[in-house]
Amino acid sequence: MNKLKRALIYLFLSVAAFISIAPFLWMIVSSTNRSVDVTQGKLLPGPYLGENLTKVMDNVDLVPALLNSAKISITTTLLSLLIASLAGYGFEVFRSKAKDRVFGILLLSMMIPFAAIMVPLFRMFGSISQWLPFIGIDTITSAILPTVTTAFLIFFFRQSTKMFPKDMLEAGRIDGLSELGIYFRIFVPTMKTSYAAAAIITFMSSWNNYLWPLVVLQSPEKRTIPLLISNLGSSYSPDYGLIMTVILIATLPTAIVFFVMQKHFVAGMTGSVK
Amino acid sequence: MNLRARNNLIGWSFIVIAVIMICLFYFYPMIQALILSFQSGTGTNLTFVGFGNYQRLFSDTTFLTTLGNTFLFLIIQVPIMILLAIFISVLLNDKNLKLKGFFRTAIFLPAVTSLVAYSVIFKYLFGPEGLVNLFLLKLNFISDPIQWLSDPLWAKVTIIIAITWRWTGYNMIFYLSALQNIDNSIYEAARIDGASSFRQFTNITIPLLKPIILFTSITSTIGTLQLFDEVMNITKGGPGNSTMTMSQYIYNLSFRYTPDFGYAATVSYAIVILIVIFSVLQFKLAGDKK
């Protein structure tokens, strides 16, 4: 009986694992096949990866989209980390009743659905366009700004600051460091793992963000990777080999980040719940 | 200025950028949306209509359809996914299980993919001649291909399967890390008292996981109420409006149809109200069971 139970557990987990991985395997296999083979359900790798890559380079603006996505995600990540960690540190180290109240109000912003503020944000950047065209609609800046500060990340850094030893603060003050000096020279280097975790989740969500770039980036040369994939995916006569190659390339950066920093990623997700 | 007051001021300077950014990009647009929700007209030609837009909601069949779809996804998908995630994490928490790392990574893997990328892959897999149909036909589970994308009911099923695939592993991680914090001696004591593994699950595991269950069901509910990327890229909301969600309706009202920003803002406030209601409800439910 116990043996049967064991076997059932392994069977169940194997099926779950297979279902989870199968779409990835299909994507990888399909990127090495021609479109005809894919439609006929071919499940073995073929020799056409090179040909698909050449087609991608000739027909799809993949490199500009990769560059746009990289610019947006890297800038967003750096700014997010700086702003949110300064705030999380400030809320915890210089704690006061008034600040706790402000913190509570900031947390409310987590309940705001993006679809609700999308139209006002669009109109806001529309009116900025008249005065400051480099920030307005259809600029990289407009794609970055609204997503840079999240209450989630402030909350995350406040929780991490709780684990930061208070003696180090005092030691820094005795050594005559300014408060900002303590933050940059002591807090940031000590909290490297928290920053790594925050960086990964921020980078991934920015790299994969779809709705706001869809609204605000209108010209084709500003397209990010998700916009490019969505556009390819909605074509009437899709070239499956080509599309799967694009998706494969677009997924690689996040997959590499994930496998290299798996521990930090999980810490980043669960860190704020504990 | 004394040291306390000085430190307090320095503290504010640490948080001021974040406060300004959140106010500018969350709270200010929310107020703008509230004002907009009482206006109507196309493009920038807006006039005040009082509660007109809110009344329109109740007679707008498209809105009611999207509301129904969103509810359906919520009521069916969230419980299935959460039960599945708890079940898998309990199995994975077994000390004697081999290949644990492999199973965990594999099941979590969908959570790192881009929503758009996986949606496009699912759209092809579930196409009329897609791999899923081919597979089911080969195994003789079905005699005719299922219209996963073009039948109103099956299209909803496809969306539910897709979201469950993407988010089960994500939620599992929260349960796993909570389970690892549970002291093993509680289970040992229960075993000595002769509690079956099912009793241990219902009387120890579930109560101890309650805060995490609350957390994951609230985040999943908020996520489902905002569902957009998947429907946009798998079914485009179709066939007809049978998979269209509220977020997608707001997008269409603002950027696809003749733009009616005022009415779009009203629909978005409907989502906000739902999120508040559901969060309060889930907190209440979790509190009552204590």
Coordinates of C-alpha atoms in Angstrom, one line a residue:
Chain A
M1 CA 0.0 0.0 0.0
N2 CA 2.7 2.4 1.0
K3 CA 4.7 1.5 -2.1
L4 CA 1.7 2.2 -4.3
K5 CA 1.3 5.6 -2.6
R6 CA 4.9 6.4 -3.3
A7 CA 4.6 5.4 -6.9
L8 CA 1.5 7.6 -7.3
I9 CA 3.2 10.6 -5.8
Y10 CA 6.1 10.2 -8.2
L11 CA 3.8 9.7 -11.1
F12 CA 1.8 12.8 -10.2
L13 CA 4.9 15.0 -9.8
S14 CA 6.4 13.7 -13.0
V15 CA 3.2 14.5 -14.9
A16 CA 3.1 18.0 -13.3
A17 CA 6.7 18.6 -14.1
F18 CA 6.2 17.4 -17.7
I19 CA 3.2 19.7 -18.3
S20 CA 5.2 22.6 -16.9
I21 CA 8.3 22.0 -19.2
A22 CA 6.5 20.7 -22.3
P23 CA 5.7 24.1 -23.8
F24 CA 9.4 25.1 -23.4
L25 CA 10.6 22.0 -25.1
W26 CA 8.2 22.5 -27.9
M27 CA 9.4 26.1 -28.3
I28 CA 13.0 24.9 -28.4
V29 CA 12.3 22.1 -30.8
S30 CA 10.2 24.3 -33.1
S31 CA 12.9 26.9 -33.4
T32 CA 15.0 24.2 -35.1
N33 CA 12.3 23.2 -37.6
R34 CA 10.6 24.8 -40.6
S35 CA 7.0 26.1 -40.3
V36 CA 5.6 23.2 -42.2
D37 CA 7.2 20.7 -39.9
V38 CA 5.8 22.5 -36.9
T39 CA 2.3 22.5 -38.3
Q40 CA 2.6 18.7 -38.9
G41 CA 3.4 18.2 -35.3
K42 CA 7.1 17.3 -35.6
L43 CA 8.5 16.8 -32.2
L44 CA 12.2 16.1 -33.0
P45 CA 14.8 18.7 -33.4
G46 CA 15.6 19.6 -37.0
P47 CA 18.6 21.3 -38.7
Y48 CA 16.9 24.7 -39.4
L49 CA 17.9 26.8 -36.4
G50 CA 20.4 28.6 -38.5
E51 CA 18.0 29.3 -41.3
N52 CA 15.4 30.5 -38.8
L53 CA 17.9 32.8 -37.3
T54 CA 18.8 34.3 -40.7
K55 CA 15.1 34.8 -41.4
V56 CA 14.7 36.6 -38.0
M57 CA 17.6 38.9 -38.7
D58 CA 16.3 39.7 -42.2
N59 CA 12.6 40.1 -41.5
V60 CA 12.1 41.1 -37.9
D61 CA 13.4 44.1 -36.0
L62 CA 14.6 42.0 -33.2
V63 CA 17.8 43.8 -32.3
P64 CA 16.2 47.3 -31.9
A65 CA 13.5 45.7 -29.8
L66 CA 16.1 43.9 -27.6
L67 CA 17.9 47.2 -27.2
N68 CA 14.7 49.1 -26.3
S69 CA 13.8 46.4 -23.7
A70 CA 17.3 46.4 -22.3
K71 CA 17.4 50.2 -22.0
I72 CA 14.0 50.3 -20.3
S73 CA 14.5 47.3 -17.9
I74 CA 18.0 48.3 -16.8
T75 CA 17.1 51.9 -16.2
T76 CA 13.9 50.9 -14.4
T77 CA 15.8 48.4 -12.2
L78 CA 18.5 50.9 -11.2
L79 CA 16.1 53.7 -10.4
S80 CA 13.7 51.4 -8.6
L81 CA 16.4 49.9 -6.4
L82 CA 17.7 53.4 -5.4
I83 CA 14.3 55.0 -4.8
A84 CA 12.7 52.1 -3.0
S85 CA 15.7 51.2 -0.8
L86 CA 16.2 54.8 0.2
A87 CA 12.6 54.9 1.2
G88 CA 12.5 51.5 2.9
Y89 CA 15.6 52.4 4.9
G90 CA 14.2 55.9 5.8
F91 CA 10.9 54.4 7.0
E92 CA 12.7 51.9 9.2
V93 CA 15.7 53.7 10.5
F94 CA 14.0 57.1 11.1
R95 CA 10.8 55.6 12.3
S96 CA 8.1 58.0 13.5
K97 CA 4.3 57.9 13.9
A98 CA 3.8 60.3 11.0
K99 CA 6.1 58.3 8.7
D100 CA 4.3 55.1 9.6
R101 CA 1.0 56.7 8.6
V102 CA 2.5 57.8 5.2
F103 CA 3.8 54.2 4.8
G104 CA 0.3 52.8 5.3
I105 CA -1.0 55.2 2.7
L106 CA 1.7 54.2 0.2
L107 CA 0.8 50.5 0.6
L108 CA -2.8 51.3 -0.5
S109 CA -1.3 51.9 -4.0
M110 CA -0.8 48.2 -4.3
M111 CA -4.5 47.8 -4.6
I112 CA -4.8 50.1 -7.6
P113 CA -5.2 48.1 -10.8
F114 CA -3.1 49.4 -13.6
A115 CA -6.0 49.4 -16.0
A116 CA -7.6 52.0 -13.8
I117 CA -4.8 54.6 -14.0
M118 CA -3.7 53.8 -17.6
V119 CA -6.0 56.3 -19.2
P120 CA -5.1 59.3 -16.9
L121 CA -1.4 58.4 -17.2
F122 CA -1.8 58.4 -21.0
R123 CA -3.5 61.8 -20.9
M124 CA -0.8 63.1 -18.4
F125 CA 2.0 62.1 -20.7
G126 CA 0.0 63.4 -23.6
S127 CA -0.1 66.9 -22.1
I128 CA 3.6 66.7 -21.1
S129 CA 4.4 66.0 -24.7
Q130 CA 3.6 69.7 -25.6
W131 CA 6.1 71.1 -23.2
L132 CA 8.8 68.4 -22.8
P133 CA 8.7 66.2 -25.9
F134 CA 11.5 64.0 -24.6
I135 CA 9.4 62.8 -21.7
G136 CA 6.0 62.7 -23.5
I137 CA 4.1 59.9 -25.3
D138 CA 6.2 57.5 -27.4
T139 CA 9.5 58.0 -25.5
I140 CA 11.5 55.5 -23.6
T141 CA 11.2 57.8 -20.5
S142 CA 7.4 57.7 -20.6
A143 CA 7.6 53.9 -20.6
I144 CA 9.9 53.9 -17.6
L145 CA 8.6 56.6 -15.2
P146 CA 5.2 55.2 -14.0
T147 CA 6.7 51.8 -13.3
V148 CA 9.8 52.9 -11.4
T149 CA 8.3 53.2 -7.9
T150 CA 6.3 50.4 -6.4
A151 CA 5.0 50.1 -2.9
F152 CA 5.9 46.4 -3.0
L153 CA 9.6 47.2 -3.4
I154 CA 9.5 49.9 -0.6
F155 CA 7.8 47.3 1.6
F156 CA 10.4 44.7 0.6
F157 CA 13.3 47.1 1.5
R158 CA 11.7 48.1 4.8
Q159 CA 11.5 44.4 5.8
S160 CA 15.1 43.9 4.8
T161 CA 16.2 46.9 6.8
K162 CA 14.8 45.2 9.9
M163 CA 17.5 42.6 9.5
F164 CA 20.2 45.2 9.2
P165 CA 22.2 45.3 12.5
K166 CA 21.6 48.6 14.4
D167 CA 25.2 48.5 15.8
M168 CA 26.6 49.2 12.4
L169 CA 24.5 52.3 12.2
E170 CA 25.9 53.6 15.5
A171 CA 29.4 52.6 14.5
G172 CA 29.0 54.7 11.4
R173 CA 27.7 57.7 13.3
I174 CA 30.6 57.5 15.8
D175 CA 33.0 57.4 12.9
G176 CA 31.5 60.7 11.8
L177 CA 29.8 59.5 8.6
S178 CA 26.8 61.5 7.4
E179 CA 23.4 59.7 7.4
L180 CA 23.6 59.4 3.6
G181 CA 27.2 58.2 4.0
I182 CA 26.0 55.4 6.3
Y183 CA 23.4 54.4 3.8
F184 CA 25.8 54.3 0.8
R185 CA 29.0 53.0 2.5
I186 CA 27.5 50.6 5.1
F187 CA 23.9 49.7 4.3
V188 CA 24.2 49.1 0.5
P189 CA 27.3 46.9 0.7
T190 CA 25.9 44.9 3.6
M191 CA 22.5 44.3 2.0
K192 CA 23.9 42.9 -1.3
T193 CA 21.7 39.8 -1.2
S194 CA 18.5 41.9 -0.7
Y195 CA 19.5 44.1 -3.6
A196 CA 20.2 41.1 -5.8
A197 CA 16.7 39.7 -5.0
A198 CA 15.0 43.0 -5.7
A199 CA 17.0 43.5 -8.9
I200 CA 15.9 40.2 -10.3
I201 CA 12.2 40.6 -9.7
T202 CA 12.2 44.2 -10.9
F203 CA 14.2 43.4 -14.0
M204 CA 12.0 40.4 -14.9
S205 CA 8.7 42.3 -14.5
S206 CA 10.0 45.2 -16.4
W207 CA 11.4 43.0 -19.2
N208 CA 8.0 41.3 -19.5
N209 CA 5.8 44.4 -19.1
Y210 CA 3.2 44.6 -21.8
L211 CA 0.2 46.8 -21.2
W212 CA 1.8 50.2 -20.5
P213 CA 4.4 50.0 -23.3
L214 CA 1.5 48.9 -25.6
V215 CA -0.4 52.1 -24.7
V216 CA 2.5 54.5 -24.6
L217 CA 5.0 53.3 -27.3
Q218 CA 3.3 53.8 -30.6
S219 CA 6.0 53.9 -33.3
P220 CA 7.3 50.6 -34.5
E221 CA 10.9 51.5 -33.8
K222 CA 10.2 52.0 -30.1
R223 CA 8.7 48.5 -29.7
T224 CA 9.9 46.4 -26.8
I225 CA 10.2 42.6 -26.9
P226 CA 6.7 41.7 -25.6
L227 CA 5.2 44.1 -28.2
L228 CA 7.2 42.5 -31.0
I229 CA 6.1 39.0 -30.0
S230 CA 2.5 40.0 -29.6
N231 CA 2.6 41.5 -33.0
L232 CA 4.2 38.4 -34.6
G233 CA 1.8 36.2 -32.8
S234 CA -1.3 37.9 -34.2
S235 CA -0.2 37.6 -37.9
Y236 CA -2.6 35.6 -40.1
S237 CA 0.0 33.3 -41.7
P238 CA 2.5 32.8 -38.9
D239 CA 5.9 31.4 -39.7
Y240 CA 6.1 29.1 -36.6
G241 CA 9.8 28.4 -36.8
L242 CA 10.6 32.0 -37.0
I243 CA 8.3 33.1 -34.2
M244 CA 9.5 30.3 -31.9
T245 CA 13.1 31.4 -32.6
V246 CA 12.2 35.0 -31.6
I247 CA 10.5 33.8 -28.4
L248 CA 13.5 31.6 -27.6
I249 CA 15.9 34.5 -27.9
A250 CA 13.6 36.8 -26.0
T251 CA 13.2 34.3 -23.2
L252 CA 17.0 33.6 -22.9
P253 CA 17.9 36.7 -20.8
T254 CA 15.3 36.0 -18.1
A255 CA 16.0 32.3 -18.2
I256 CA 19.7 32.9 -17.7
V257 CA 19.1 35.4 -14.9
F258 CA 16.7 32.8 -13.3
F259 CA 19.1 29.9 -13.4
V260 CA 22.1 31.8 -12.2
M261 CA 20.3 33.5 -9.4
Q262 CA 17.5 31.1 -8.5
K263 CA 18.0 31.4 -4.8
H264 CA 17.8 35.2 -4.8
F265 CA 14.7 35.0 -7.0
V266 CA 12.8 32.9 -4.6
A267 CA 14.1 35.1 -1.7
G268 CA 12.8 38.2 -3.5
M269 CA 9.4 36.7 -4.0
T270 CA 8.9 35.4 -0.5
G271 CA 11.0 37.9 1.4
S272 CA 8.1 40.4 1.8
V273 CA 5.6 37.8 3.1
K274 CA 7.7 36.5 6.0
Chain B
M1 CA 17.6 72.3 16.1
N2 CA 18.0 69.3 18.4
L3 CA 19.3 65.9 17.2
R4 CA 15.8 64.3 17.2
A5 CA 14.3 66.9 15.0
R6 CA 17.3 66.9 12.8
N7 CA 17.2 63.1 12.4
N8 CA 13.4 63.3 11.7
L9 CA 14.0 65.7 8.9
I10 CA 16.8 63.6 7.4
G11 CA 14.4 60.7 7.6
W12 CA 11.8 62.5 5.5
S13 CA 14.5 63.4 2.9
F14 CA 15.1 59.6 2.5
I15 CA 11.5 58.9 1.6
V16 CA 10.5 62.0 -0.2
I17 CA 11.3 60.9 -3.8
A18 CA 9.3 57.7 -3.3
V19 CA 6.3 59.5 -1.9
I20 CA 6.3 62.0 -4.7
M21 CA 6.6 59.3 -7.3
I22 CA 3.7 57.2 -5.8
C23 CA 1.5 60.2 -5.5
L24 CA 2.3 61.4 -9.1
F25 CA 1.9 58.0 -10.8
Y26 CA -0.7 56.2 -8.6
F27 CA -2.8 58.6 -6.4
Y28 CA -3.0 61.6 -8.8
P29 CA -4.2 59.4 -11.8
M30 CA -6.7 57.7 -9.4
I31 CA -8.2 61.1 -8.6
Q32 CA -8.1 62.0 -12.3
A33 CA -9.9 58.8 -13.2
L34 CA -12.6 59.5 -10.6
I35 CA -13.2 62.9 -12.1
L36 CA -13.2 61.4 -15.6
S37 CA -15.7 58.8 -14.6
F38 CA -18.3 61.5 -14.2
Q39 CA -17.6 62.8 -17.7
S40 CA -18.5 61.6 -21.2
G41 CA -17.6 62.4 -24.8
T42 CA -15.1 61.4 -27.4
G43 CA -11.4 62.2 -27.2
T44 CA -10.9 65.5 -25.4
N45 CA -14.5 66.8 -25.8
L46 CA -15.7 65.9 -22.3
T47 CA -18.8 67.1 -20.6
F48 CA -20.1 66.3 -17.0
V49 CA -22.8 63.7 -17.0
G50 CA -23.0 63.1 -13.2
F51 CA -23.7 59.5 -12.5
G52 CA -24.7 58.8 -16.1
N53 CA -21.7 56.6 -16.8
Y54 CA -22.4 54.5 -13.7
Q55 CA -26.0 54.0 -14.8
R56 CA -24.8 53.1 -18.2
L57 CA -22.8 50.2 -16.7
F58 CA -25.9 48.3 -15.7
S59 CA -27.4 48.4 -19.2
D60 CA -24.1 47.8 -21.1
T61 CA -24.2 44.2 -22.2
T62 CA -20.5 44.2 -23.2
F63 CA -19.6 45.4 -19.7
L64 CA -21.9 42.8 -18.1
T65 CA -20.3 40.1 -20.3
T66 CA -16.8 41.1 -19.3
L67 CA -17.8 41.2 -15.6
G68 CA -19.3 37.7 -15.9
N69 CA -16.1 36.4 -17.7
T70 CA -13.9 37.9 -15.1
F71 CA -16.0 36.4 -12.3
L72 CA -16.0 33.0 -14.0
F73 CA -12.2 33.0 -14.3
L74 CA -11.9 34.1 -10.7
I75 CA -14.3 31.6 -9.2
I76 CA -13.0 28.6 -11.1
Q77 CA -9.4 29.3 -11.7
V78 CA -8.2 30.7 -8.4
P79 CA -9.5 27.8 -6.1
I80 CA -8.2 25.1 -8.5
M81 CA -4.8 26.8 -8.7
I82 CA -4.4 27.3 -5.0
L83 CA -5.5 23.7 -4.1
L84 CA -3.1 22.4 -6.7
A85 CA -0.3 24.6 -5.4
I86 CA -0.9 23.5 -1.8
F87 CA -1.1 19.8 -2.8
I88 CA 2.2 19.9 -4.8
S89 CA 4.0 21.8 -2.1
V90 CA 3.0 19.3 0.5
L91 CA 4.3 16.5 -1.7
L92 CA 7.5 18.3 -2.3
N93 CA 8.0 19.0 1.4
D94 CA 8.6 15.3 2.0
K95 CA 12.1 14.8 3.3
N96 CA 12.5 11.4 1.7
L97 CA 11.4 12.5 -1.8
K98 CA 14.1 12.1 -4.5
L99 CA 14.6 14.5 -7.4
K100 CA 12.9 17.2 -5.3
G101 CA 15.1 20.0 -6.7
F102 CA 14.2 18.9 -10.3
F103 CA 10.4 18.8 -9.6
R104 CA 10.5 22.2 -7.8
T105 CA 12.4 24.0 -10.5
A106 CA 10.4 22.4 -13.3
I107 CA 7.0 23.3 -11.8
F108 CA 8.2 26.8 -11.0
L109 CA 9.7 27.4 -14.5
P110 CA 6.5 28.8 -16.1
A111 CA 6.5 31.6 -13.5
V112 CA 9.6 33.2 -15.1
T113 CA 8.3 33.4 -18.6
S114 CA 6.9 36.5 -20.1
L115 CA 3.1 36.6 -20.2
V116 CA 3.0 37.5 -23.9
A117 CA 5.5 34.8 -24.9
Y118 CA 3.7 32.0 -23.1
S119 CA 0.3 33.2 -24.4
V120 CA 1.5 33.1 -28.0
I121 CA 2.9 29.6 -27.4
F122 CA -0.4 28.5 -25.9
K123 CA -2.4 30.0 -28.7
Y124 CA -0.5 27.7 -31.2
L125 CA -0.6 24.7 -28.9
F126 CA -4.3 25.0 -28.6
G127 CA -5.0 25.9 -32.3
P128 CA -7.4 23.8 -34.3
E129 CA -4.5 21.7 -35.7
G130 CA -2.3 22.4 -32.7
L131 CA -0.3 19.9 -30.7
V132 CA -2.9 19.5 -27.9
N133 CA -5.6 18.4 -30.4
L134 CA -3.1 16.2 -32.3
F135 CA -2.2 14.5 -29.0
L136 CA -5.8 14.0 -27.8
L137 CA -6.8 12.6 -31.2
K138 CA -3.8 10.2 -31.3
L139 CA -4.7 8.9 -27.8
N140 CA -8.3 8.5 -28.9
F141 CA -9.6 10.7 -26.1
I142 CA -11.6 12.7 -28.7
S143 CA -12.8 11.9 -32.2
D144 CA -13.0 15.4 -33.5
P145 CA -10.6 18.3 -32.8
I146 CA -11.8 20.5 -30.0
Q147 CA -12.3 24.2 -30.9
W148 CA -10.1 25.5 -28.1
L149 CA -10.0 29.0 -29.4
S150 CA -13.2 29.5 -31.4
D151 CA -15.9 27.9 -29.3
P152 CA -17.1 30.3 -26.5
L153 CA -17.0 27.7 -23.8
W154 CA -13.7 26.0 -24.8
A155 CA -12.0 29.4 -25.2
K156 CA -12.8 30.1 -21.5
V157 CA -11.4 26.7 -20.6
T158 CA -8.2 27.4 -22.6
I159 CA -7.7 30.7 -20.8
I160 CA -8.2 29.0 -17.4
I161 CA -5.7 26.2 -18.3
A162 CA -3.2 28.8 -19.5
I163 CA -3.4 30.9 -16.3
T164 CA -3.2 27.8 -14.1
W165 CA -0.1 26.7 -16.0
R166 CA 1.6 30.0 -15.5
W167 CA 0.8 30.7 -11.9
T168 CA 0.6 27.4 -10.0
G169 CA 4.4 27.1 -9.5
Y170 CA 4.6 30.7 -8.5
N171 CA 2.1 30.2 -5.7
M172 CA 3.7 26.9 -4.8
I173 CA 6.9 28.7 -3.8
F174 CA 5.1 30.7 -1.1
Y175 CA 3.6 27.5 0.4
L176 CA 6.9 25.6 0.2
S177 CA 8.8 28.3 2.2
A178 CA 5.9 28.4 4.7
L179 CA 5.9 24.7 5.1
Q180 CA 9.7 24.7 5.7
N181 CA 9.1 27.0 8.7
I182 CA 6.6 24.6 10.4
D183 CA 8.3 22.7 13.3
N184 CA 8.5 19.0 12.5
S185 CA 7.8 18.1 16.1
I186 CA 4.2 19.1 15.7
Y187 CA 3.7 16.3 13.1
E188 CA 5.6 13.8 15.3
A189 CA 3.3 14.6 18.2
A190 CA 0.3 14.1 16.0
R191 CA 1.6 10.8 14.7
I192 CA 2.2 9.6 18.2
D193 CA -1.5 10.5 18.9
G194 CA -2.4 8.4 16.0
A195 CA -3.5 11.1 13.5
S196 CA -3.7 9.9 9.9
S197 CA -1.8 11.9 7.2
F198 CA -5.2 13.3 6.0
R199 CA -6.0 14.5 9.5
Q200 CA -2.5 16.0 9.9
F201 CA -3.1 17.9 6.6
T202 CA -6.5 19.3 7.6
N203 CA -5.8 19.9 11.3
I204 CA -2.1 21.1 11.2
T205 CA -1.0 22.1 7.7
I206 CA -4.0 24.0 6.5
P207 CA -4.4 26.1 9.7
L208 CA -0.7 26.9 9.8
L209 CA -0.7 27.9 6.1
K210 CA -3.7 30.2 6.5
P211 CA -1.9 33.5 6.4
I212 CA -0.2 32.4 3.2
I213 CA -3.5 31.1 1.7
L214 CA -4.9 34.5 2.4
F215 CA -2.0 36.3 0.9
T216 CA -2.0 34.1 -2.3
S217 CA -5.7 34.3 -2.8
I218 CA -5.8 38.1 -2.5
T219 CA -2.9 38.5 -4.9
S220 CA -4.4 36.0 -7.3
T221 CA -7.8 37.7 -7.1
I222 CA -6.3 41.1 -7.8
G223 CA -4.3 39.5 -10.7
T224 CA -7.4 37.9 -12.2
L225 CA -9.5 41.0 -11.9
Q226 CA -6.7 42.7 -14.0
L227 CA -6.3 39.9 -16.5
F228 CA -5.2 41.3 -19.8
D229 CA -2.0 39.9 -21.5
E230 CA -3.4 36.4 -21.8
V231 CA -6.8 37.1 -23.3
M232 CA -5.3 39.8 -25.6
N233 CA -2.7 37.3 -27.0
I234 CA -4.5 34.0 -26.9
T235 CA -8.1 34.8 -28.0
K236 CA -8.2 38.6 -28.4
G237 CA -11.2 38.4 -26.2
G238 CA -13.1 36.3 -28.7
P239 CA -15.0 34.5 -30.0
G240 CA -17.4 37.4 -29.9
N241 CA -16.7 38.8 -26.4
S242 CA -16.8 35.4 -24.7
T243 CA -13.3 35.7 -23.1
M244 CA -13.0 39.5 -22.9
T245 CA -12.0 40.8 -19.5
M246 CA -12.7 44.1 -17.8
S247 CA -9.1 45.3 -18.3
Q248 CA -9.4 44.5 -22.0
Y249 CA -12.7 46.4 -22.2
I250 CA -11.1 49.4 -20.7
Y251 CA -8.3 49.2 -23.2
N252 CA -10.7 48.8 -26.1
L253 CA -12.9 51.7 -24.9
S254 CA -9.8 54.0 -24.7
F255 CA -7.6 52.9 -27.6
R256 CA -9.5 50.7 -30.0
Y257 CA -13.1 52.0 -30.3
T258 CA -13.8 55.7 -30.6
P259 CA -12.1 56.8 -27.5
D260 CA -14.5 57.4 -24.6
F261 CA -12.0 58.1 -21.7
G262 CA -14.8 59.0 -19.3
Y263 CA -16.7 55.8 -19.6
A264 CA -13.4 53.8 -19.6
A265 CA -12.6 55.4 -16.2
T266 CA -16.0 54.4 -14.9
V267 CA -15.4 50.8 -15.8
S268 CA -12.0 51.0 -14.1
Y269 CA -13.6 52.2 -10.9
A270 CA -15.8 49.1 -11.1
I271 CA -12.6 47.0 -10.9
V272 CA -11.3 49.1 -8.0
I273 CA -14.6 48.6 -6.1
L274 CA -14.5 44.8 -6.8
I275 CA -10.9 44.6 -5.6
V276 CA -11.8 46.3 -2.3
I277 CA -14.9 44.1 -1.8
F278 CA -13.0 40.9 -2.5
S279 CA -10.0 41.8 -0.3
V280 CA -12.3 42.7 2.6
L281 CA -14.3 39.5 2.0
Q282 CA -11.3 37.3 2.1
F283 CA -9.9 39.0 5.2
K284 CA -13.3 38.4 6.9
L285 CA -13.5 34.8 5.8
A286 CA -10.0 34.1 7.1
G287 CA -10.8 35.8 10.3
D288 CA -14.0 33.9 11.0
K289 CA -12.4 30.5 10.8
K290 CA -10.0 31.3 13.6

